Coordinates of C-alpha atoms in Angstrom, one line a residue:
M1 CA -12.9 -16.7 29.8
K2 CA -16.3 -15.7 29.2
P3 CA -18.8 -18.5 30.2
A4 CA -20.1 -19.5 26.5
L5 CA -23.4 -17.4 24.8
R6 CA -24.1 -20.3 22.5
N7 CA -27.3 -17.6 22.1
P8 CA -29.8 -19.9 19.6
D9 CA -30.0 -16.9 17.3
N10 CA -25.9 -17.5 16.1
I11 CA -24.5 -19.8 14.0
L12 CA -21.0 -19.1 15.3
E13 CA -19.6 -17.5 18.7
V14 CA -15.6 -17.3 18.8
E15 CA -14.2 -15.9 22.3
G16 CA -11.5 -15.3 23.3
L17 CA -9.2 -16.6 20.6
V18 CA -5.1 -16.1 20.2
T19 CA -4.0 -17.7 17.4
R20 CA 0.3 -17.8 17.4
F21 CA 3.3 -18.8 15.0
R22 CA 6.7 -20.1 15.9
T23 CA 9.9 -18.4 14.2
E24 CA 13.0 -18.4 13.8
T25 CA 12.9 -14.8 15.4
G26 CA 10.5 -15.6 18.7
T27 CA 7.1 -16.6 19.1
L28 CA 4.3 -14.4 16.2
T29 CA 0.8 -13.2 18.3
A30 CA -1.2 -13.4 14.5
V31 CA -5.0 -13.0 16.5
K32 CA -5.0 -11.4 19.8
G33 CA -7.3 -13.3 21.8
I34 CA -10.4 -11.4 19.5
S35 CA -13.8 -12.1 20.4
F36 CA -17.0 -11.7 17.8
E37 CA -20.4 -13.7 16.7
L38 CA -21.9 -15.2 13.6
K39 CA -25.3 -15.0 12.9
K40 CA -27.4 -17.6 11.4
G41 CA -28.3 -16.6 7.4
E42 CA -25.6 -13.4 8.2
T43 CA -22.7 -11.6 6.1
L44 CA -20.0 -10.6 8.4
A45 CA -17.3 -9.3 6.7
I46 CA -13.7 -8.9 8.8
V47 CA -11.5 -6.5 6.8
G48 CA -8.5 -5.1 7.1
E49 CA -4.8 -5.2 5.0
S50 CA -2.1 -8.5 4.8
G51 CA -0.9 -8.9 8.3
S52 CA -4.5 -8.0 9.9
G53 CA -5.2 -11.3 11.1
K54 CA -8.5 -12.3 9.2
S55 CA -7.1 -14.8 7.1
V56 CA -5.8 -16.7 10.2
T57 CA -8.9 -16.5 11.7
A58 CA -10.6 -17.7 9.5
L59 CA -8.2 -20.3 9.4
S60 CA -8.8 -20.9 12.8
I61 CA -12.4 -21.2 12.7
I62 CA -11.8 -24.8 10.8
N63 CA -8.1 -25.4 11.9
L64 CA -5.9 -25.7 9.2
I65 CA -3.4 -23.8 11.2
P66 CA -0.7 -25.7 10.3
N67 CA 0.9 -27.7 13.4
P68 CA 3.3 -26.2 14.4
P69 CA 4.4 -24.6 13.4
G70 CA 0.8 -22.1 14.3
E71 CA -1.3 -23.0 17.1
I72 CA -5.1 -22.3 18.7
A73 CA -3.4 -21.3 21.8
E74 CA -6.4 -19.9 23.8
G75 CA -10.0 -19.1 23.1
R76 CA -13.9 -21.1 22.2
I77 CA -15.2 -22.0 18.5
D78 CA -18.3 -22.7 19.5
F79 CA -20.2 -24.2 16.5
Q80 CA -24.2 -24.6 16.9
S81 CA -24.1 -27.6 14.4
P82 CA -27.4 -28.8 12.8
A83 CA -26.5 -32.2 13.0
T84 CA -24.8 -32.8 16.8
G85 CA -26.1 -29.1 19.0
W86 CA -23.4 -27.2 19.8
I87 CA -19.6 -27.8 19.9
D88 CA -15.9 -25.9 20.3
L89 CA -14.6 -26.6 17.4
A90 CA -11.0 -25.5 19.2
R91 CA -11.5 -28.2 21.2
L92 CA -11.4 -31.0 18.9
R93 CA -8.9 -33.6 17.0
T94 CA -8.4 -33.5 13.3
D95 CA -9.6 -36.8 13.1
S96 CA -13.2 -34.8 14.9
L97 CA -13.3 -31.8 12.5
R98 CA -13.5 -34.2 9.7
R99 CA -17.4 -34.0 10.1
Y100 CA -17.8 -30.7 10.5
R101 CA -14.8 -29.5 7.6
G102 CA -15.7 -29.4 4.6
K103 CA -19.5 -29.9 4.9
E104 CA -21.3 -27.9 7.1
I105 CA -18.3 -24.8 7.6
S106 CA -17.2 -24.7 3.8
M107 CA -14.7 -22.6 2.9
I108 CA -13.4 -20.5 -0.7
F109 CA -9.9 -19.6 -0.4
Q110 CA -8.0 -17.3 -1.7
E111 CA -6.3 -18.4 -5.3
P112 CA -8.4 -20.5 -7.2
M113 CA -5.7 -21.6 -9.6
T114 CA -3.3 -22.7 -6.3
S115 CA -6.6 -24.5 -4.7
L116 CA -8.1 -26.6 -7.9
N117 CA -5.2 -30.1 -8.8
P118 CA -3.6 -29.1 -11.8
V119 CA -3.8 -32.8 -12.6
F120 CA -7.0 -33.7 -11.8
T121 CA -10.5 -32.0 -13.9
C122 CA -12.7 -29.5 -12.6
G123 CA -16.0 -32.2 -12.2
F124 CA -13.9 -34.7 -10.9
Q125 CA -12.4 -32.5 -7.8
V126 CA -15.8 -31.3 -7.0
M127 CA -17.1 -35.5 -7.0
K128 CA -14.7 -36.2 -5.0
A129 CA -16.2 -33.5 -2.2
I130 CA -19.6 -35.0 -2.5
L131 CA -17.8 -38.5 -2.3
L132 CA -16.3 -37.6 0.4
H133 CA -19.6 -36.3 2.5
E134 CA -22.4 -37.6 0.7
K135 CA -23.5 -41.6 0.7
C136 CA -24.4 -42.4 -3.5
D137 CA -22.8 -43.3 -5.8
K138 CA -20.7 -41.7 -8.8
A139 CA -23.4 -40.8 -11.6
T140 CA -25.2 -39.1 -8.6
A141 CA -22.7 -37.3 -7.7
K142 CA -21.8 -36.5 -11.4
A143 CA -25.7 -35.6 -12.0
K144 CA -25.3 -33.2 -8.5
T145 CA -21.5 -31.3 -9.7
I146 CA -23.0 -30.3 -13.2
D147 CA -26.3 -29.3 -11.5
L148 CA -23.7 -27.2 -9.4
F149 CA -22.1 -26.1 -12.0
N150 CA -26.0 -24.7 -13.5
Q151 CA -26.7 -22.6 -10.0
V152 CA -23.2 -21.2 -10.4
K153 CA -23.7 -19.7 -13.4
L154 CA -20.9 -21.9 -15.6
P155 CA -21.3 -21.4 -19.0
R156 CA -21.2 -24.7 -20.9
P157 CA -20.9 -27.4 -17.2
E158 CA -21.0 -30.1 -19.6
A159 CA -17.2 -29.3 -21.1
I160 CA -15.6 -27.6 -17.6
F161 CA -16.5 -31.0 -16.4
D162 CA -13.7 -32.1 -18.0
A163 CA -12.1 -29.4 -18.7
Y164 CA -8.5 -29.1 -16.2
P165 CA -7.9 -26.1 -14.2
H166 CA -5.6 -24.2 -17.2
E167 CA -8.5 -24.9 -19.1
I168 CA -10.8 -22.2 -17.6
S169 CA -10.8 -18.4 -16.8
G170 CA -9.7 -16.9 -13.6
G171 CA -13.7 -16.4 -12.8
Q172 CA -15.0 -19.3 -13.8
K173 CA -12.1 -21.2 -11.6
Q174 CA -13.6 -19.4 -8.7
R175 CA -16.6 -20.4 -9.8
V176 CA -15.2 -24.0 -9.5
M177 CA -14.4 -23.4 -6.3
I178 CA -17.9 -21.6 -5.3
A179 CA -19.7 -25.3 -6.5
M180 CA -17.4 -27.2 -4.4
A181 CA -17.1 -25.2 -1.7
I182 CA -21.4 -25.5 -1.2
S183 CA -21.2 -29.0 -2.3
C184 CA -22.2 -30.3 1.5
N185 CA -24.5 -27.8 1.8
P186 CA -22.8 -25.4 4.2
S187 CA -24.5 -23.7 7.7
I188 CA -21.7 -21.5 7.6
L189 CA -19.4 -20.4 4.3
I190 CA -15.9 -18.7 4.4
A191 CA -15.1 -16.4 1.4
D192 CA -11.1 -15.7 1.9
E193 CA -10.9 -12.9 -0.6
P194 CA -12.7 -14.9 -3.0
T195 CA -13.0 -11.7 -6.0
T196 CA -9.2 -10.7 -4.9
A197 CA -7.7 -9.8 -8.5
L198 CA -11.0 -10.3 -10.2
D199 CA -12.2 -7.9 -13.0
V200 CA -14.6 -5.5 -11.7
T201 CA -17.5 -7.7 -14.4
V202 CA -16.6 -10.6 -12.9
Q203 CA -16.4 -9.4 -9.1
K204 CA -19.4 -8.4 -9.2
T205 CA -21.7 -12.0 -10.7
I206 CA -19.2 -13.3 -7.9
L207 CA -21.2 -11.2 -5.2
E208 CA -24.3 -11.5 -6.9
L209 CA -23.8 -14.9 -6.6
L210 CA -23.2 -15.4 -3.0
Q211 CA -25.8 -13.3 -1.8
E212 CA -28.5 -16.0 -4.2
L213 CA -26.7 -18.5 -3.0
Q214 CA -26.8 -17.3 0.4
Q215 CA -30.5 -16.7 0.7
R216 CA -31.6 -20.1 -1.3
N217 CA -29.4 -22.3 1.4
G218 CA -29.6 -20.5 4.4
M219 CA -26.0 -20.2 5.1
A220 CA -24.4 -17.9 7.1
I221 CA -21.4 -16.5 5.5
L222 CA -17.7 -15.1 6.7
F223 CA -16.1 -12.7 3.9
I224 CA -12.6 -11.7 4.5
T225 CA -11.6 -8.8 2.4
H226 CA -9.3 -5.7 2.3
D227 CA -11.5 -3.9 -0.4
L228 CA -14.8 -1.9 1.8
G229 CA -15.8 -1.1 -1.4
V230 CA -16.3 -4.7 -1.6
V231 CA -18.1 -5.0 2.3
S232 CA -20.5 -2.6 1.3
E233 CA -21.9 -4.0 -1.9
I234 CA -22.6 -8.3 0.7
A235 CA -21.5 -8.2 4.3
D236 CA -24.8 -7.2 6.8
R237 CA -21.7 -6.3 9.3
V238 CA -18.7 -5.6 9.1
L239 CA -15.4 -6.6 11.5
V240 CA -12.1 -3.8 11.2
M241 CA -9.1 -6.2 12.2
Y242 CA -5.1 -4.6 12.6
K243 CA -2.4 -6.2 13.9
G244 CA -4.1 -9.4 15.7
N245 CA -7.3 -6.7 16.7
I246 CA -10.9 -6.2 15.8
V247 CA -10.0 -2.0 16.1
E248 CA -14.1 -1.4 15.2
S249 CA -17.1 -3.2 14.7
G250 CA -21.2 -2.2 13.5
T251 CA -23.5 -2.3 10.6
V252 CA -21.8 -1.5 7.9
E253 CA -24.0 1.8 7.7
D254 CA -22.3 2.3 10.9
I255 CA -18.8 2.3 9.4
F256 CA -19.3 3.9 6.3
R257 CA -21.2 6.6 7.3
K258 CA -19.2 7.6 11.1
P259 CA -16.0 5.0 11.1
Q260 CA -14.6 5.6 14.5
H261 CA -10.7 4.4 14.6
P262 CA -8.3 6.0 12.1
Y263 CA -6.9 2.7 10.5
T264 CA -10.7 2.6 9.5
K265 CA -11.1 6.1 8.4
G266 CA -7.6 5.6 5.9
L267 CA -9.3 1.9 4.5
L268 CA -12.1 3.9 3.8
A269 CA -10.6 7.6 2.4
C270 CA -7.3 5.1 0.1
R271 CA -9.3 4.2 -2.3
P272 CA -9.7 6.0 -5.6
R273 CA -12.5 8.3 -5.7
M274 CA -14.5 8.0 -8.8
D275 CA -16.4 11.8 -8.3
V276 CA -13.3 14.0 -8.3
R277 CA -9.9 14.0 -9.5
M278 CA -6.8 13.9 -7.4
K279 CA -3.0 14.4 -7.3
H280 CA -2.7 11.8 -5.1
L281 CA -4.4 8.8 -3.3
P282 CA -4.9 9.2 0.9
V283 CA -3.0 6.7 2.8
I284 CA -3.1 5.1 6.2
A285 CA -0.1 7.4 7.3
D286 CA -2.5 10.0 7.0
F287 CA -4.9 9.4 9.9
M288 CA -2.4 7.5 12.2
R289 CA 0.7 7.3 13.8
E290 CA 2.5 4.7 15.6
S291 CA 4.9 4.2 18.0
A292 CA 7.3 1.9 19.0
D293 CA 5.1 0.4 21.9
G294 CA 2.6 -0.7 19.1
Q295 CA 0.7 2.3 20.0
F296 CA -1.0 4.6 17.3
E297 CA -2.6 8.0 18.0
E298 CA -4.8 9.9 15.0
I299 CA -3.3 12.5 13.5
E300 CA -6.0 15.8 13.7
G301 CA -7.5 16.8 10.5
S302 CA -11.0 15.1 8.9
V303 CA -10.9 13.0 5.8
E304 CA -12.9 16.1 3.6
K305 CA -9.7 18.0 4.2
I306 CA -7.4 15.2 3.6
V307 CA -9.0 14.9 0.1
A308 CA -9.7 18.1 -0.6
S309 CA -5.9 18.7 -0.4
A310 CA -4.9 17.0 -2.7
V311 CA -7.9 17.3 -5.7
V312 CA -6.7 18.7 -9.3
S313 CA -9.3 21.0 -10.3
A314 CA -10.3 21.3 -13.8
S315 CA -8.0 24.1 -15.3
E316 CA -5.5 21.9 -14.4
F317 CA -6.4 19.2 -15.8
D318 CA -6.9 20.8 -18.5
A319 CA -3.4 22.5 -18.6
R320 CA -1.6 19.5 -18.7
Q321 CA -3.3 18.2 -21.5
K322 CA -2.8 21.3 -23.9
T323 CA 1.1 20.5 -22.9
L324 CA 1.6 16.6 -23.1
Q325 CA -0.6 16.9 -26.5
A326 CA 1.5 19.6 -27.9
Q327 CA 4.3 17.4 -28.4
A328 CA 5.4 14.5 -31.1
P329 CA 3.9 11.4 -29.8
I330 CA 6.7 8.7 -27.3
L331 CA 5.0 5.3 -29.0
E332 CA 2.4 5.2 -32.0
V333 CA 0.2 1.8 -32.6
R334 CA -0.3 1.1 -36.2
N335 CA -3.3 -1.8 -37.3
L336 CA -1.4 -3.7 -34.5
K337 CA -2.6 -7.4 -35.2
T338 CA -1.7 -10.0 -32.6
Y339 CA -3.2 -13.4 -33.3
F340 CA -2.7 -16.7 -31.6
P341 CA -3.7 -20.0 -33.5
Q342 CA -6.7 -21.9 -31.6
R343 CA -7.2 -25.3 -33.3
R344 CA -5.0 -27.5 -36.1
G345 CA -6.0 -29.9 -38.7
F346 CA -5.2 -33.2 -39.4
L347 CA -1.7 -32.3 -41.0
G348 CA -0.7 -29.5 -38.2
G349 CA -2.3 -26.4 -40.4
V350 CA -4.1 -24.0 -38.3
K351 CA -7.9 -23.7 -38.7
T352 CA -8.9 -21.1 -36.1
Y353 CA -7.1 -18.1 -34.3
V354 CA -7.9 -16.0 -30.8
H355 CA -7.5 -12.3 -32.4
A356 CA -6.2 -11.1 -28.9
V357 CA -5.3 -7.8 -30.7
D358 CA -7.3 -7.1 -33.7
D359 CA -6.0 -3.7 -35.6
V360 CA -5.7 -1.7 -32.8
S361 CA -3.8 1.5 -33.3
F362 CA -3.0 4.9 -30.9
A363 CA -0.7 7.1 -30.2
V364 CA 1.0 8.2 -26.4
Y365 CA 2.1 11.4 -25.6
P366 CA 6.2 11.8 -23.4
G367 CA 4.9 12.0 -19.9
E368 CA 1.6 11.0 -20.5
T369 CA 0.0 7.9 -18.8
L370 CA -2.6 6.0 -20.9
G371 CA -4.6 3.4 -19.1
L372 CA -5.7 0.5 -21.2
V373 CA -8.5 -1.4 -19.6
G374 CA -10.6 -4.1 -19.6
E375 CA -11.9 -7.4 -19.0
S376 CA -10.3 -10.8 -18.4
G377 CA -9.5 -11.8 -22.2
C378 CA -9.7 -8.4 -23.8
G379 CA -6.4 -8.3 -25.4
K380 CA -5.2 -5.5 -22.9
T381 CA -2.2 -7.8 -21.7
T382 CA -1.4 -9.6 -24.8
L383 CA -1.3 -5.4 -26.6
G384 CA 0.9 -4.5 -23.6
R385 CA 3.5 -7.0 -24.5
S386 CA 3.0 -6.9 -28.4
I387 CA 4.5 -3.3 -28.0
L388 CA 7.3 -4.2 -26.3
R389 CA 7.8 -7.1 -28.9
L390 CA 7.5 -9.1 -25.4
V391 CA 4.2 -11.1 -28.0
E392 CA 5.8 -11.0 -31.9
P393 CA 3.2 -9.4 -33.1
T394 CA 1.1 -10.6 -36.6
S395 CA 1.1 -7.7 -38.1
G396 CA 1.3 -3.8 -37.7
E397 CA 3.3 -1.6 -36.4
V398 CA 5.1 -0.1 -33.3
F399 CA 7.1 3.4 -33.3
F400 CA 9.3 4.1 -30.6
E401 CA 10.9 7.9 -30.7
G402 CA 10.5 7.4 -34.1
K403 CA 12.1 4.4 -34.9
S404 CA 10.3 1.2 -36.4
I405 CA 10.7 -1.8 -33.0
T406 CA 8.6 -3.9 -35.3
G407 CA 10.9 -3.4 -38.3
M408 CA 14.2 -4.1 -35.8
S409 CA 16.6 -7.1 -35.4
Q410 CA 16.8 -9.1 -31.8
S411 CA 20.1 -7.0 -31.4
E412 CA 19.0 -3.8 -31.9
L413 CA 16.0 -4.6 -30.0
R414 CA 18.5 -5.9 -27.2
L415 CA 20.1 -1.8 -27.5
I416 CA 16.7 -0.4 -26.9
R417 CA 15.1 -2.4 -24.0
K418 CA 16.6 -0.6 -21.5
D419 CA 14.2 2.6 -22.3
L420 CA 11.6 -0.1 -22.6
Q421 CA 10.8 -1.4 -19.7
I422 CA 7.9 -3.9 -17.8
I423 CA 6.1 -4.0 -14.6
F424 CA 4.6 -7.6 -14.0
Q425 CA 1.4 -8.2 -12.4
D426 CA 2.3 -10.8 -9.7
P427 CA 6.0 -9.6 -7.8
Y428 CA 6.3 -13.0 -6.6
S429 CA 7.2 -14.0 -9.6
S430 CA 8.6 -12.0 -10.9
L431 CA 11.8 -11.7 -8.7
N432 CA 13.9 -15.0 -8.5
P433 CA 14.1 -16.6 -5.5
R434 CA 17.1 -17.1 -5.1
I435 CA 18.7 -14.1 -5.6
T436 CA 18.5 -11.3 -2.9
I437 CA 16.2 -8.1 -4.0
G438 CA 20.1 -6.0 -4.3
N439 CA 21.0 -8.5 -7.2
A440 CA 17.8 -8.5 -9.0
I441 CA 17.8 -4.7 -9.0
L442 CA 21.8 -3.9 -10.4
E443 CA 21.8 -7.2 -12.5
P444 CA 20.0 -4.7 -15.4
M445 CA 22.5 -2.2 -14.5
R446 CA 25.2 -5.1 -14.8
V447 CA 24.2 -6.5 -18.2
H448 CA 23.9 -2.8 -19.8
G449 CA 27.5 -1.6 -18.3
L450 CA 25.4 1.1 -16.3
H451 CA 27.0 3.8 -13.2
G452 CA 30.5 3.3 -13.7
N453 CA 31.2 -0.1 -12.3
E454 CA 29.7 -2.2 -9.1
K455 CA 30.6 0.6 -6.3
G456 CA 28.8 2.9 -8.7
R457 CA 26.2 0.1 -9.7
I458 CA 26.1 -0.9 -5.5
E459 CA 25.2 2.6 -4.4
K460 CA 22.4 3.5 -7.3
T461 CA 20.9 0.0 -5.5
Q462 CA 20.8 1.9 -2.6
E463 CA 19.2 5.0 -3.8
L464 CA 16.8 3.0 -5.9
L465 CA 15.7 0.7 -2.6
Q466 CA 14.9 4.6 -0.7
K467 CA 13.2 6.4 -3.6
V468 CA 10.7 3.1 -3.6
N469 CA 10.5 3.2 0.1
L470 CA 12.2 0.7 0.6
L471 CA 15.7 0.3 3.1
P472 CA 19.5 0.7 2.1
E473 CA 20.4 -2.1 4.7
H474 CA 16.8 -4.6 2.5
F475 CA 20.2 -4.6 0.1
G476 CA 20.8 -8.4 1.1
R477 CA 17.6 -9.8 1.5
Y478 CA 15.9 -12.3 0.0
P479 CA 12.2 -11.7 -1.9
H480 CA 10.3 -14.3 0.6
E481 CA 11.5 -11.8 3.6
F482 CA 9.0 -8.6 2.3
S483 CA 5.0 -8.5 1.4
G484 CA 3.5 -8.5 -1.7
G485 CA 3.4 -4.4 -1.1
Q486 CA 7.5 -3.9 -0.9
R487 CA 8.3 -6.5 -3.5
Q488 CA 6.7 -5.2 -6.0
R489 CA 7.9 -2.2 -4.8
A490 CA 11.3 -3.5 -5.7
C491 CA 9.7 -5.0 -9.0
I492 CA 9.7 -0.8 -9.4
A493 CA 13.4 -0.6 -8.2
R494 CA 14.4 -2.5 -10.8
A495 CA 12.2 -1.3 -13.7
L496 CA 13.8 2.3 -13.0
A497 CA 17.7 0.7 -13.0
V498 CA 17.8 1.3 -16.4
E499 CA 16.7 4.6 -17.0
P500 CA 13.7 4.3 -19.0
K501 CA 11.4 6.9 -20.6
F502 CA 8.8 4.2 -21.5
I503 CA 6.8 1.6 -18.9
V504 CA 4.4 -0.7 -19.4
C505 CA 2.3 -0.9 -16.1
D506 CA 1.1 -4.8 -16.5
E507 CA -2.1 -5.1 -13.5
S508 CA 1.1 -4.0 -11.3
V509 CA -1.4 -3.3 -7.6
S510 CA -4.2 -5.4 -8.7
A511 CA -3.8 -7.9 -6.0
L512 CA -2.4 -5.8 -3.4
D513 CA -4.6 -4.3 -0.3
V514 CA -6.3 -1.3 -1.3
S515 CA -3.4 0.6 1.8
V516 CA -0.6 -0.8 -0.7
Q517 CA -2.4 -0.2 -3.4
A518 CA -2.5 3.6 -2.9
Q519 CA 1.2 4.0 -1.4
V520 CA 2.7 2.1 -5.1
L521 CA -0.1 4.7 -7.3
N522 CA 1.5 7.4 -5.6
L523 CA 4.6 6.4 -6.0
L524 CA 4.6 6.0 -9.5
V525 CA 2.8 9.2 -9.8
G526 CA 5.7 10.9 -8.0
L527 CA 8.3 9.4 -10.0
R528 CA 6.4 10.3 -13.2
E529 CA 6.5 13.3 -12.2
E530 CA 10.1 13.8 -10.8
F531 CA 11.9 11.8 -13.8
G532 CA 8.9 12.6 -16.4
F533 CA 8.5 9.0 -17.2
T534 CA 6.0 7.8 -19.7
Y535 CA 3.7 4.9 -18.7
I536 CA 0.8 3.1 -20.5
F537 CA -1.1 1.5 -17.1
I538 CA -3.1 -1.3 -17.6
S539 CA -6.2 -3.1 -15.3
H540 CA -9.5 -4.0 -15.2
D541 CA -10.2 -1.5 -12.4
L542 CA -11.8 1.5 -14.1
S543 CA -11.3 3.8 -10.8
V544 CA -7.9 2.9 -10.9
V545 CA -7.1 3.6 -14.0
K546 CA -9.0 6.8 -13.7
F547 CA -7.1 7.8 -10.8
M548 CA -4.1 6.8 -13.0
S549 CA -4.0 8.0 -16.1
D550 CA -4.7 10.9 -18.6
R551 CA -6.1 9.4 -21.3
M552 CA -8.2 5.8 -21.5
V553 CA -7.9 3.0 -23.8
V554 CA -11.1 0.8 -23.6
M555 CA -10.5 -2.8 -25.1
N556 CA -12.9 -5.7 -26.1
K557 CA -12.4 -8.8 -27.7
G558 CA -9.2 -7.4 -29.3
K559 CA -10.8 -3.5 -30.4
I560 CA -10.8 -0.5 -29.1
E561 CA -14.2 0.7 -27.6
E562 CA -13.2 3.7 -27.0
I563 CA -10.4 6.5 -26.6
G564 CA -10.1 9.3 -25.0
L565 CA -9.4 11.8 -22.1
A566 CA -9.9 9.6 -18.6
D567 CA -12.9 11.6 -16.6
D568 CA -14.6 12.3 -20.2
I569 CA -15.1 7.9 -20.5
Y570 CA -15.9 8.0 -17.0
A571 CA -18.6 10.5 -16.4
H572 CA -20.0 10.0 -20.3
P573 CA -18.9 6.6 -21.7
Q574 CA -20.2 5.9 -25.1
Q575 CA -20.5 2.4 -25.4
E576 CA -22.5 -0.2 -23.7
Y577 CA -19.7 -2.4 -23.0
T578 CA -18.3 0.6 -21.1
R579 CA -21.2 1.1 -19.2
K580 CA -21.2 -2.1 -18.3
L581 CA -17.8 -1.8 -16.4
I582 CA -18.6 1.8 -14.5
Q583 CA -21.6 0.0 -13.0
A584 CA -20.1 -2.6 -11.9
I585 CA -17.5 -1.0 -9.9
P586 CA -18.2 -1.0 -6.4
K587 CA -19.4 2.2 -5.3
G588 CA -19.4 2.5 -1.9
D589 CA -21.3 5.7 -1.0
L590 CA -23.7 6.1 1.2
A591 CA -27.0 5.8 -0.9
S592 CA -25.5 2.5 -2.4
I593 CA -25.2 1.0 0.4
E594 CA -28.9 2.2 1.4
R595 CA -30.0 0.6 -1.1
A596 CA -27.7 -2.9 -1.1
T597 CA -29.4 -3.7 2.7
A598 CA -32.8 -2.5 2.3
A599 CA -32.7 -5.1 -0.5
R600 CA -30.9 -8.1 1.1
K601 CA -33.1 -7.0 4.1
A602 CA -36.5 -7.5 1.6
S603 CA -35.2 -11.0 0.1
K604 CA -34.9 -12.1 3.9
S605 CA -37.7 -11.1 4.7
L606 CA -39.0 -13.3 1.0
S607 CA -37.3 -16.4 2.7
G608 CA -38.6 -17.0 5.8
Q609 CA -34.7 -16.4 7.4

């Protein structure tokens, strides 16, 4: 191992880090001898797909690797503590690490709902962190907690102090986690996918908040993400990880202007484009191929050529819209309302209602994809479920192929269910962990008596697995044996099993890596063209909706803000709310990066960093 650098300008130096896990099939090396440094007051982003080793790297720094089965096998993790000076964290025992973990090096985890204890209030959990690391009484800790809630711009801090995690939104839970992470004024803040699955507007405010807190407190940030678009908004430097190795590093401008590694080129290219309409998104496999022995080679062809080959011309798009809208609608929604009781009086009568869907009307044409976009709480998911009567509407009508869904009895509705399917947001909870993937796909065919007999259903299941780019031998595997993207493909195969005509995709790619997201979106587009499916595609991400959709509905507070062709709404939004959604999308273009970099440098100069 090289001698320690211990540069006084650095707050962290990692040298030759190797992290391994023992599994039933052998030893898995998740991090393969990587080295990097984090400067004081700097934001360093580590980027890569799931399984690249980025989160394991972050967990290794504060030794949260479960042992067994994991271990930090080799390497040095040198931290310049303001209190004790340079220390190798990799050599510390757990009890010695506690003085640094949480106080001097803090972490925001990816999923705030599972990171916060559901049986304690938000305020109590932040207070506990303060009391653990600082010498103060409960009254002082409570006052500091409420001040932190103000710093992270939580509405009604006193009310959220007494609220339980399930009583606040995802963005608010993430702010509580940030408040907890900064409660002891750490020197390093590790943010592990802190904006994944958040609305673009909430994501933007979280990124701005982290930058503001960094300038105020002078902390360094290690930002873990799969999305290079987000990186362009916040980072000074970038490390790109692939299968446990750092394959490229440099400033944000260098990485975006002249990416050197084919993997980096693929990550940049597979994000949905806002400036052109595309038939399909580029994927990693368009830029590199990997051999059986783990070696890879770059595939010839520039990003520009790959993108140009997939662009849809304006005349092609116009012709498609004329063909679609010349047909009778397959679905009509008329004055649909779905209200939920919010407060009840002393005698049980309802005092107030939440107007989740409030007098919504639109039509969808056969073979069309209609996008529903808006922030969390706008009513888009409730609208999708109300159309399928997974949530009973309060009033209004829904017609499918001229028949009233809202007027059907449960037995009549059961007969039409095979034509109306839904792909849920979370593939983890959508699949029964005790049932193999094959049986999960086969079960709805059995319920509806499709494909003759059991042998025919098994053959159909294997065919569907191949259709969604899985293998027939995956039939007997359980959900936990697959990645998130593979589980989502299995959910798509299950929706296809009953040969539906209409599918609601409810945030079905929001938590996936951008590269896996591109594969799933391409799959959905390909299946639509092959089978003539009609989609309602629900998402908070306007760039994804624009790629998928022919027309777009923008929702806000249960109502439709505007509806029209997706390209027209993006190019010429009519409502301020829509403009706010579009402005919140990370652009990732060089002009935006240069502006963001200049702004960060100016802020650091003013703060004396």
